Coordinates of C-alpha atoms in Angstrom, one line a residue:
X3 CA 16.9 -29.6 19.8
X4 CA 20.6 -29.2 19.7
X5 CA 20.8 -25.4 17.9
X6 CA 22.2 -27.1 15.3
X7 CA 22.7 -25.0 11.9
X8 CA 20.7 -27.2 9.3
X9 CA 20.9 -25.2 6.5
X10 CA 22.6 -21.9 4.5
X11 CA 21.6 -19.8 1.1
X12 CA 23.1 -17.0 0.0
X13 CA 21.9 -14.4 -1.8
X14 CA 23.8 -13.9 -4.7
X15 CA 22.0 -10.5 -5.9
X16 CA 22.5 -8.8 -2.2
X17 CA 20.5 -8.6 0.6
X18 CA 17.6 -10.9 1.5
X19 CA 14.8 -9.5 2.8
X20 CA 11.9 -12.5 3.4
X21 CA 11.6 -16.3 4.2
X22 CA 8.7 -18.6 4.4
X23 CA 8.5 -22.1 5.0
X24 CA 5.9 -24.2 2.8
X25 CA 2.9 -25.1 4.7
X26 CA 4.1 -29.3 4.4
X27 CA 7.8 -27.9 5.2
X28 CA 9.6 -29.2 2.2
X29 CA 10.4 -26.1 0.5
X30 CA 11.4 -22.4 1.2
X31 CA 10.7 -19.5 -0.7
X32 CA 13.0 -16.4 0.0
X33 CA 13.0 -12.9 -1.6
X34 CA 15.7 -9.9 -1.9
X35 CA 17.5 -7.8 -3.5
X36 CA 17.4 -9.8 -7.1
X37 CA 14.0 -8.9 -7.9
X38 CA 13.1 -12.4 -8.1
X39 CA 11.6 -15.4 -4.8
X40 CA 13.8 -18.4 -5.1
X41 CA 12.3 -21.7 -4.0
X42 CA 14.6 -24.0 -2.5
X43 CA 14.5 -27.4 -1.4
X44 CA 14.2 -27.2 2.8
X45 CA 16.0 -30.5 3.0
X46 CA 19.0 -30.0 0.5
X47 CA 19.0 -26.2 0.1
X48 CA 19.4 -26.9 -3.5
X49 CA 17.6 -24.0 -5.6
X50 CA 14.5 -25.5 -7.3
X51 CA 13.8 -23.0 -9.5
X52 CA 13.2 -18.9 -9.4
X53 CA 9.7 -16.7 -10.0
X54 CA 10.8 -14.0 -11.9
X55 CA 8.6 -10.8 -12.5
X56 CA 9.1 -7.8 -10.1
X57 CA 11.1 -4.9 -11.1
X58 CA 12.8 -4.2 -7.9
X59 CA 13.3 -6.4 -4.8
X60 CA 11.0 -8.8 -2.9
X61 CA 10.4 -7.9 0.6
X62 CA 7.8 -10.3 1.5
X63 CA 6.8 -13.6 0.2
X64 CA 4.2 -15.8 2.1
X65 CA 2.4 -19.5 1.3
X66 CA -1.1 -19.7 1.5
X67 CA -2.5 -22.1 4.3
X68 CA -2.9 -25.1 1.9
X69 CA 0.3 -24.2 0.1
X70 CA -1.6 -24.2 -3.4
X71 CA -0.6 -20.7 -4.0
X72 CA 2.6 -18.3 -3.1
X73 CA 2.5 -14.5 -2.7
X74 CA 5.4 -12.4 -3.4
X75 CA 5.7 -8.8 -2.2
X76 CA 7.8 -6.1 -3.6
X77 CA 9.1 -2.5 -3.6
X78 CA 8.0 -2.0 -7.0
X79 CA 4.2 -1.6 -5.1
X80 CA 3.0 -5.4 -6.7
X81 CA 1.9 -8.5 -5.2
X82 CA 2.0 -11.5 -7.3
X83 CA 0.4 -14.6 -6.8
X84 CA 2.0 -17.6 -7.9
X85 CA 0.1 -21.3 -8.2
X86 CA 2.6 -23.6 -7.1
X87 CA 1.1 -26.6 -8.9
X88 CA 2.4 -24.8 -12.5
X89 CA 5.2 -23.3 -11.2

């Protein structure tokens, strides 16, 4: 381990406020301010696409064990399950 930085996203919309690694480790979900979870690739940090659907921001987001599913938790008193097979 060499405490090397690996990896950098910003959050264009303001804060961030969650992160959770995929249960297989290839991707990254992170929430904030922008009312949305981005999913980015863990390898590249390139953004692979964005769930859209709260109406203010995400402060939790989590993977289920088997990474079939993500949850997404906001301010706007929702949790959201997304499948990540459709997604």
């Amino acid at each position: 381990y060499s405490g090397q930085k690996l990896l950098e996203h910003k959050e264009n919309d303001g804060e961030l406020w969650a992160v959770a690694f995929s249960p297989d480790g290839r991707q990254i979900a992170v929430g904030g301010d922008g009312r949305s979870a981005t999913i980015l690739d863990a390898t590249t940090g390139s953004e692979l696409r964005t769930l859209r659907g709260h109406a203010w921001e995400v402060y939790g987001v989590a993977f289920s064990p088997d990474g079939k599913f993500l949850a997404t938790g906001s301010r706007d008193q929702t949790v959201k399950i997304w499948d990540t097979a459709t997604w």
